[in-house]
């Protein structure tokens, strides 16, 4: 199975969590392509054909990003607005993404406790990701429950401990890889089934 | 009361619903400033100071946009990511938006029926706007329940009737203006109250 990672981080060079996750994913033996869309499109001028071609070739699409203002960063929204076109992602002939796996993997700054009805973020994290879920539905993709870790913001001496963030980032990467392996096994099982 | 409208439409010239709404709002007697951020920032390079200055002067902030992929268009997300800075919108000194009214007003393509648990959009519209609500909360603003109308996509001969969209757009503009008038009256009432 081919996995495409759409990486959306406006400042990966200075990132701790997302950079660690990506480095872990690169080192796996799986067939993974990474498209760093913040780097590819600093002017937000998305090459729709190139993105659609990469999507068509893949079985799994992982969206890797930091949670900004309770959703995806603007470059990723721009990507969806441009790439998920009529007659590509939806419409009478828009079945080019049908059956592919849609896998959100993001890093959340706030703590688990803050994302509760009594916490300062008021809602559980997945209350903020219904737009991802329904985008996946509308494109006839298979939605995976988001893979994320909390407390992923690092401000030296103020917020969180560097080593602990790296540890959580590695844990998150492992969860993504485990899920990709599960999908691969499931896919092989399916192909091996003979319907009589 | 001063009202700032952050207008985010990538193609207002060819818009029917949003253009009608904006034209109706312009014609009112209220103190309204419109910032067309798609036109101001075609390269997504937001002038943060100019936007923050406009925000500080306003009492009500209306966000006017078409619903794209179950959320705001990318230019508006870019605006939030850039403008709602630490120590401006949040943080120990980040109270510059405190008490201002946060008013989402957007146009939804799908029908009311589609936005139900048994419809093809699977969720009610306001299940997709928790990120707006919590962004408002986090900036200590007063959140207004979104003002929107459904079936606002026009494709000649295919989807919807032009005159009916214009009618719904006018209705939506009236609802926004009615709400702004209500806020104005409420504000005057408050100022007139003497606590003894």
Short mmCIF file of C-alpha atoms in Angstrom, two decimals:
data_model
loop_
_atom_site.label_atom_id
_atom_site.label_comp_id
_atom_site.label_asym_id
_atom_site.label_seq_id
_atom_site.Cartn_x
_atom_site.Cartn_y
_atom_site.Cartn_z
CA UNK A 1 0.00 0.00 0.00
CA UNK A 2 1.16 3.50 -0.81
CA UNK A 3 0.89 6.20 1.83
CA UNK A 4 0.91 9.90 1.04
CA UNK A 5 1.60 12.30 3.89
CA UNK A 6 0.28 15.81 3.38
CA UNK A 7 2.46 17.74 5.79
CA UNK A 8 1.16 21.21 6.66
CA UNK A 9 3.40 23.09 9.07
CA UNK A 10 4.16 26.78 8.40
CA UNK A 11 7.50 26.54 10.21
CA UNK A 12 8.77 22.96 10.26
CA UNK A 13 12.39 24.03 10.78
CA UNK A 14 11.55 25.37 14.25
CA UNK A 15 9.03 22.63 15.01
CA UNK A 16 9.70 20.07 17.69
CA UNK A 17 6.68 17.76 17.71
CA UNK A 18 5.80 17.62 14.01
CA UNK A 19 9.46 17.39 12.94
CA UNK A 20 9.99 14.46 15.32
CA UNK A 21 6.87 12.70 14.00
CA UNK A 22 7.90 13.17 10.37
CA UNK A 23 11.44 11.95 11.05
CA UNK A 24 10.06 8.80 12.68
CA UNK A 25 7.70 8.16 9.76
CA UNK A 26 10.50 8.61 7.20
CA UNK A 27 12.57 5.95 8.93
CA UNK A 28 9.88 3.25 8.61
CA UNK A 29 10.01 0.55 5.94
CA UNK A 30 6.61 1.44 4.58
CA UNK A 31 6.07 2.99 1.14
CA UNK A 32 5.63 6.61 2.18
CA UNK A 33 5.71 9.85 0.17
CA UNK A 34 5.75 13.17 2.02
CA UNK A 35 4.51 16.38 0.48
CA UNK A 36 5.45 19.40 2.58
CA UNK A 37 2.80 21.80 1.27
CA UNK A 38 3.95 24.81 3.32
CA UNK A 39 7.35 24.52 1.65
CA UNK A 40 5.95 23.68 -1.81
CA UNK A 41 3.49 26.59 -1.80
CA UNK A 42 4.79 29.55 0.24
CA UNK A 43 2.50 31.81 -1.84
CA UNK A 44 -0.54 29.51 -1.31
CA UNK A 45 -0.69 28.91 -5.06
CA UNK A 46 -1.39 25.17 -5.02
CA UNK A 47 -0.48 23.04 -8.06
CA UNK A 48 -3.81 21.23 -8.24
CA UNK A 49 -2.74 18.71 -10.89
CA UNK A 50 0.40 17.67 -9.00
CA UNK A 51 -1.58 17.21 -5.78
CA UNK A 52 -4.37 15.25 -7.47
CA UNK A 53 -1.83 12.99 -9.22
CA UNK A 54 -0.15 12.23 -5.90
CA UNK A 55 -3.53 11.49 -4.33
CA UNK A 56 -4.65 9.15 -7.09
CA UNK A 57 -1.50 7.03 -6.66
CA UNK A 58 -1.94 6.63 -2.89
CA UNK A 59 -4.10 4.28 -0.83
CA UNK A 60 -3.69 6.09 2.49
CA UNK A 61 -3.61 9.87 2.96
CA UNK A 62 -2.19 11.04 6.27
CA UNK A 63 -2.76 14.69 7.12
CA UNK A 64 0.01 15.76 9.50
CA UNK A 65 -0.29 19.23 11.03
CA UNK A 66 -0.29 21.28 14.23
CA UNK A 67 -3.77 22.22 15.53
CA UNK A 68 -4.13 26.00 15.02
CA UNK A 69 -7.19 27.78 16.39
CA UNK A 70 -9.05 24.51 16.86
CA UNK A 71 -8.58 23.31 13.30
CA UNK A 72 -6.09 22.84 10.48
CA UNK A 73 -3.54 25.54 9.49
CA UNK A 74 -4.66 27.82 6.63
CA UNK A 75 -2.31 26.22 4.08
CA UNK A 76 -4.09 22.88 4.52
CA UNK A 77 -7.51 24.50 4.20
CA UNK A 78 -6.27 26.15 1.00
CA UNK A 79 -5.15 22.73 -0.18
CA UNK A 80 -8.61 21.22 0.40
CA UNK A 81 -10.37 24.23 -1.15
CA UNK A 82 -8.20 23.90 -4.29
CA UNK A 83 -7.57 20.16 -4.66
CA UNK A 84 -10.90 18.56 -3.66
CA UNK A 85 -12.54 19.73 -6.85
CA UNK A 86 -15.94 18.98 -8.36
CA UNK A 87 -15.69 15.83 -10.54
CA UNK A 88 -12.51 14.84 -8.71
CA UNK A 89 -13.50 14.49 -5.07
CA UNK A 90 -17.28 14.72 -5.52
CA UNK A 91 -19.95 15.07 -8.20
CA UNK A 92 -21.37 12.51 -10.66
CA UNK A 93 -17.86 11.49 -11.79
CA UNK A 94 -15.99 12.69 -8.72
CA UNK A 95 -14.93 9.34 -7.34
CA UNK A 96 -11.14 9.64 -7.63
CA UNK A 97 -10.67 9.36 -3.86
CA UNK A 98 -13.31 6.70 -3.25
CA UNK A 99 -12.19 4.00 -0.83
CA UNK A 100 -8.88 5.66 0.11
CA UNK A 101 -8.12 6.04 3.81
CA UNK A 102 -8.30 9.56 5.29
CA UNK A 103 -6.07 9.69 8.37
CA UNK A 104 -5.79 12.91 10.42
CA UNK A 105 -2.66 13.07 12.59
CA UNK A 106 -2.13 16.33 14.44
CA UNK A 107 -0.45 17.83 17.49
CA UNK A 108 -2.52 19.72 20.05
CA UNK A 109 -0.98 22.45 22.22
CA UNK A 110 -3.39 22.35 25.17
CA UNK A 111 -3.54 19.61 27.78
CA UNK A 112 -6.07 16.76 27.77
CA UNK A 113 -7.78 18.37 30.79
CA UNK A 114 -8.28 21.67 28.93
CA UNK A 115 -10.25 19.90 26.18
CA UNK A 116 -13.23 18.98 28.34
CA UNK A 117 -16.54 20.69 28.99
CA UNK A 118 -15.16 22.04 32.27
CA UNK A 119 -11.73 22.92 30.83
CA UNK A 120 -10.71 26.24 29.26
CA UNK A 121 -11.01 24.79 25.75
CA UNK A 122 -14.61 23.82 26.54
CA UNK A 123 -14.94 20.96 24.02
CA UNK A 124 -13.29 17.58 23.45
CA UNK A 125 -10.75 17.76 20.58
CA UNK A 126 -12.87 15.64 18.23
CA UNK A 127 -15.75 18.13 18.51
CA UNK A 128 -13.52 20.37 16.38
CA UNK A 129 -12.82 17.83 13.63
CA UNK A 130 -16.30 17.20 12.22
CA UNK A 131 -15.32 19.18 9.12
CA UNK A 132 -12.49 16.72 8.45
CA UNK A 133 -14.82 13.79 9.02
CA UNK A 134 -17.50 15.09 6.68
CA UNK A 135 -14.94 16.14 4.02
CA UNK A 136 -13.79 12.52 4.05
CA UNK A 137 -17.38 11.26 3.86
CA UNK A 138 -18.25 13.55 0.98
CA UNK A 139 -15.22 12.33 -0.99
CA UNK A 140 -16.30 8.69 -0.28
CA UNK A 141 -13.11 8.04 1.69
CA UNK A 142 -12.69 5.90 4.82
CA UNK A 143 -12.26 8.20 7.80
CA UNK A 144 -9.91 7.22 10.59
CA UNK A 145 -10.50 8.64 14.06
CA UNK A 146 -7.86 11.38 14.49
CA UNK A 147 -4.51 10.35 15.93
CA UNK A 148 -3.22 13.13 18.19
CA UNK A 149 -1.31 13.86 21.37
CA UNK A 150 -1.90 16.80 23.73
CA UNK A 151 0.54 19.24 25.41
CA UNK A 152 2.66 19.46 22.28
CA UNK A 153 3.57 23.16 22.50
CA UNK A 154 7.11 23.84 23.63
CA UNK A 155 8.14 27.20 25.07
CA UNK A 156 11.50 26.86 26.79
CA UNK A 157 11.16 27.28 30.53
CA UNK A 158 7.45 28.15 30.25
CA UNK A 159 5.44 25.35 28.67
CA UNK A 160 6.25 21.65 28.82
CA UNK A 161 9.50 19.70 28.85
CA UNK A 162 11.36 19.18 25.56
CA UNK A 163 12.19 15.52 26.18
CA UNK A 164 8.58 14.74 27.09
CA UNK A 165 7.30 16.33 23.87
CA UNK A 166 9.78 14.29 21.84
CA UNK A 167 8.59 11.17 23.65
CA UNK A 168 4.92 11.96 22.94
CA UNK A 169 5.77 12.76 19.28
CA UNK A 170 7.49 9.37 18.93
CA UNK A 171 4.44 7.74 20.51
CA UNK A 172 2.19 9.51 18.01
CA UNK A 173 4.38 8.41 15.06
CA UNK A 174 4.21 4.83 16.36
CA UNK A 175 0.42 5.03 16.52
CA UNK A 176 0.30 6.27 12.90
CA UNK A 177 2.65 3.49 11.73
CA UNK A 178 0.70 0.88 13.66
CA UNK A 179 -2.48 2.03 11.97
CA UNK A 180 -0.85 1.95 8.52
CA UNK A 181 0.36 -1.60 9.19
CA UNK A 182 -3.14 -2.59 10.30
CA UNK A 183 -4.58 -1.19 7.05
CA UNK A 184 -1.96 -3.07 5.04
CA UNK A 185 -2.80 -6.35 6.76
CA UNK A 186 -6.53 -5.75 6.32
CA UNK A 187 -6.01 -5.00 2.62
CA UNK A 188 -3.99 -8.22 2.09
CA UNK A 189 -6.65 -10.23 3.92
CA UNK A 190 -9.30 -8.81 1.62
CA UNK A 191 -7.34 -9.62 -1.52
CA UNK A 192 -6.83 -13.17 -0.29
CA UNK A 193 -10.52 -13.81 0.19
CA UNK A 194 -12.16 -15.94 -2.48
CA UNK A 195 -15.90 -15.42 -2.67
CA UNK A 196 -17.59 -18.71 -3.49
CA UNK B 1 -21.41 51.08 18.07
CA UNK B 2 -18.86 50.38 15.38
CA UNK B 3 -19.18 47.24 13.29
CA UNK B 4 -16.31 45.70 11.35
CA UNK B 5 -17.15 43.19 8.65
CA UNK B 6 -14.37 40.78 7.77
CA UNK B 7 -15.44 39.69 4.31
CA UNK B 8 -13.75 36.53 3.07
CA UNK B 9 -14.85 35.49 -0.41
CA UNK B 10 -12.23 34.36 -2.94
CA UNK B 11 -14.39 35.49 -5.87
CA UNK B 12 -16.85 38.17 -4.78
CA UNK B 13 -17.26 39.51 -8.32
CA UNK B 14 -18.96 36.27 -9.40
CA UNK B 15 -20.76 35.76 -6.10
CA UNK B 16 -24.52 36.00 -5.86
CA UNK B 17 -25.37 35.38 -2.21
CA UNK B 18 -22.45 37.06 -0.45
CA UNK B 19 -22.46 40.04 -2.82
CA UNK B 20 -26.17 40.57 -2.19
CA UNK B 21 -25.66 40.36 1.58
CA UNK B 22 -22.76 42.85 1.52
CA UNK B 23 -24.70 45.29 -0.68
CA UNK B 24 -27.63 45.18 1.75
CA UNK B 25 -25.34 45.78 4.74
CA UNK B 26 -23.59 48.72 3.03
CA UNK B 27 -26.95 50.44 2.52
CA UNK B 28 -27.84 50.43 6.22
CA UNK B 29 -27.49 53.52 8.43
CA UNK B 30 -25.26 51.72 10.90
CA UNK B 31 -21.57 52.54 11.37
CA UNK B 32 -20.07 49.71 9.32
CA UNK B 33 -16.56 49.20 7.94
CA UNK B 34 -15.96 46.36 5.47
CA UNK B 35 -12.57 44.76 4.98
CA UNK B 36 -12.52 42.49 1.95
CA UNK B 37 -9.56 40.33 2.96
CA UNK B 38 -9.51 38.22 -0.24
CA UNK B 39 -9.03 41.44 -2.22
CA UNK B 40 -6.61 43.02 0.28
CA UNK B 41 -4.38 39.95 0.50
CA UNK B 42 -4.39 37.96 -2.77
CA UNK B 43 -0.98 36.53 -1.76
CA UNK B 44 -2.23 35.62 1.76
CA UNK B 45 0.31 38.01 3.25
CA UNK B 46 -1.88 39.57 5.95
CA UNK B 47 -1.02 43.03 7.31
CA UNK B 48 -1.38 42.07 10.96
CA UNK B 49 -1.07 45.63 12.34
CA UNK B 50 -3.73 47.01 10.01
CA UNK B 51 -6.13 44.19 10.91
CA UNK B 52 -5.50 44.51 14.64
CA UNK B 53 -6.02 48.30 14.48
CA UNK B 54 -9.35 47.82 12.72
CA UNK B 55 -10.40 45.24 15.32
CA UNK B 56 -9.48 47.41 18.30
CA UNK B 57 -11.70 50.24 17.00
CA UNK B 58 -14.75 48.00 16.52
CA UNK B 59 -17.39 46.75 18.96
CA UNK B 60 -18.90 44.11 16.69
CA UNK B 61 -16.97 41.86 14.33
CA UNK B 62 -19.05 40.18 11.64
CA UNK B 63 -17.36 37.37 9.72
CA UNK B 64 -19.04 37.13 6.32
CA UNK B 65 -18.06 34.19 4.12
CA UNK B 66 -19.25 31.22 2.06
CA UNK B 67 -19.03 27.84 3.82
CA UNK B 68 -16.26 25.87 2.06
CA UNK B 69 -15.66 22.25 2.99
CA UNK B 70 -17.67 22.59 6.20
CA UNK B 71 -15.75 25.59 7.51
CA UNK B 72 -14.34 29.00 6.64
CA UNK B 73 -12.40 29.67 3.39
CA UNK B 74 -8.60 29.42 3.72
CA UNK B 75 -8.05 33.19 3.54
CA UNK B 76 -10.12 33.64 6.72
CA UNK B 77 -8.24 30.86 8.51
CA UNK B 78 -5.00 32.58 7.47
CA UNK B 79 -6.41 35.81 8.92
CA UNK B 80 -7.13 34.15 12.29
CA UNK B 81 -3.77 32.33 12.33
CA UNK B 82 -1.96 35.65 11.72
CA UNK B 83 -4.08 38.28 13.50
CA UNK B 84 -5.21 36.53 16.70
CA UNK B 85 -1.72 36.73 18.17
CA UNK B 86 -0.42 35.92 21.63
CA UNK B 87 -0.69 39.03 23.85
CA UNK B 88 -3.30 40.45 21.47
CA UNK B 89 -6.14 37.94 21.43
CA UNK B 90 -4.94 35.77 24.33
CA UNK B 91 -2.19 35.50 26.92
CA UNK B 92 -1.59 37.43 30.17
CA UNK B 93 -1.99 40.78 28.36
CA UNK B 94 -3.97 39.51 25.41
CA UNK B 95 -7.28 41.16 26.13
CA UNK B 96 -7.58 43.50 23.14
CA UNK B 97 -10.72 41.76 21.90
CA UNK B 98 -12.33 41.21 25.28
CA UNK B 99 -16.06 41.96 25.33
CA UNK B 100 -16.37 42.54 21.58
CA UNK B 101 -19.13 40.66 19.75
CA UNK B 102 -18.07 37.79 17.45
CA UNK B 103 -20.78 37.32 14.82
CA UNK B 104 -20.44 34.57 12.18
CA UNK B 105 -22.58 35.14 9.08
CA UNK B 106 -22.11 32.65 6.27
CA UNK B 107 -23.84 31.11 3.29
CA UNK B 108 -24.27 27.34 3.06
CA UNK B 109 -24.55 25.54 -0.28
CA UNK B 110 -26.43 22.42 0.82
CA UNK B 111 -30.09 22.30 1.79
CA UNK B 112 -31.35 22.29 5.38
CA UNK B 113 -32.37 18.64 4.94
CA UNK B 114 -28.83 17.62 3.94
CA UNK B 115 -27.44 18.96 7.21
CA UNK B 116 -29.09 16.38 9.45
CA UNK B 117 -27.95 13.05 10.83
CA UNK B 118 -29.90 11.28 8.08
CA UNK B 119 -28.88 13.74 5.32
CA UNK B 120 -25.84 13.49 3.07
CA UNK B 121 -23.96 16.10 5.10
CA UNK B 122 -24.50 13.96 8.21
CA UNK B 123 -24.25 16.76 10.81
CA UNK B 124 -26.19 19.93 11.65
CA UNK B 125 -24.36 23.05 10.38
CA UNK B 126 -23.45 24.24 13.88
CA UNK B 127 -21.60 20.99 14.57
CA UNK B 128 -19.00 22.38 12.16
CA UNK B 129 -18.59 25.76 13.84
CA UNK B 130 -17.25 24.79 17.27
CA UNK B 131 -13.82 26.10 16.22
CA UNK B 132 -15.34 29.55 15.66
CA UNK B 133 -17.15 29.38 19.00
CA UNK B 134 -14.04 28.38 20.93
CA UNK B 135 -11.84 30.91 19.09
CA UNK B 136 -14.30 33.56 20.29
CA UNK B 137 -14.25 32.15 23.85
CA UNK B 138 -10.48 32.05 23.96
CA UNK B 139 -10.28 35.70 22.90
CA UNK B 140 -12.83 36.59 25.62
CA UNK B 141 -15.35 37.75 23.02
CA UNK B 142 -19.13 37.36 23.07
CA UNK B 143 -20.11 34.66 20.58
CA UNK B 144 -23.28 35.02 18.57
CA UNK B 145 -24.97 31.88 17.26
CA UNK B 146 -24.11 31.78 13.52
CA UNK B 147 -26.47 33.55 11.15
CA UNK B 148 -26.76 31.54 7.94
CA UNK B 149 -29.08 30.47 5.17
CA UNK B 150 -28.99 27.17 3.27
CA UNK B 151 -29.25 26.37 -0.47
CA UNK B 152 -27.09 29.36 -1.39
CA UNK B 153 -25.17 27.79 -4.27
CA UNK B 154 -26.27 28.93 -7.71
CA UNK B 155 -25.51 26.93 -10.83
CA UNK B 156 -27.67 28.18 -13.69
CA UNK B 157 -30.21 25.58 -14.70
CA UNK B 158 -28.78 23.00 -12.27
CA UNK B 159 -28.91 24.19 -8.68
CA UNK B 160 -31.44 26.59 -7.21
CA UNK B 161 -33.27 29.61 -8.58
CA UNK B 162 -31.41 32.93 -8.80
CA UNK B 163 -34.27 35.07 -7.48
CA UNK B 164 -34.79 32.75 -4.51
CA UNK B 165 -31.11 32.96 -3.57
CA UNK B 166 -31.26 36.75 -3.73
CA UNK B 167 -34.35 36.66 -1.50
CA UNK B 168 -32.62 34.41 1.05
CA UNK B 169 -29.49 36.61 0.95
CA UNK B 170 -31.60 39.68 1.69
CA UNK B 171 -33.24 37.79 4.54
CA UNK B 172 -29.82 36.90 5.93
CA UNK B 173 -28.63 40.53 5.68
CA UNK B 174 -31.79 41.62 7.54
CA UNK B 175 -31.08 39.08 10.29
CA UNK B 176 -27.52 40.44 10.65
CA UNK B 177 -28.75 44.05 10.78
CA UNK B 178 -31.50 43.15 13.27
CA UNK B 179 -28.89 41.56 15.50
CA UNK B 180 -26.59 44.60 15.25
CA UNK B 181 -29.51 46.86 16.20
CA UNK B 182 -30.31 44.61 19.15
CA UNK B 183 -26.69 44.83 20.33
CA UNK B 184 -26.79 48.62 19.97
CA UNK B 185 -29.96 48.88 22.05
CA UNK B 186 -28.56 46.51 24.67
CA UNK B 187 -25.36 48.55 24.85
CA UNK B 188 -27.29 51.81 25.33
CA UNK B 189 -29.43 50.19 28.05
CA UNK B 190 -26.31 49.12 29.89
CA UNK B 191 -24.75 52.58 29.75
CA UNK B 192 -27.99 54.08 31.09
CA UNK B 193 -28.10 51.80 34.12
CA UNK B 194 -27.09 53.42 37.42
CA UNK B 195 -26.03 50.92 40.02
CA UNK B 196 -27.16 52.11 43.45
#
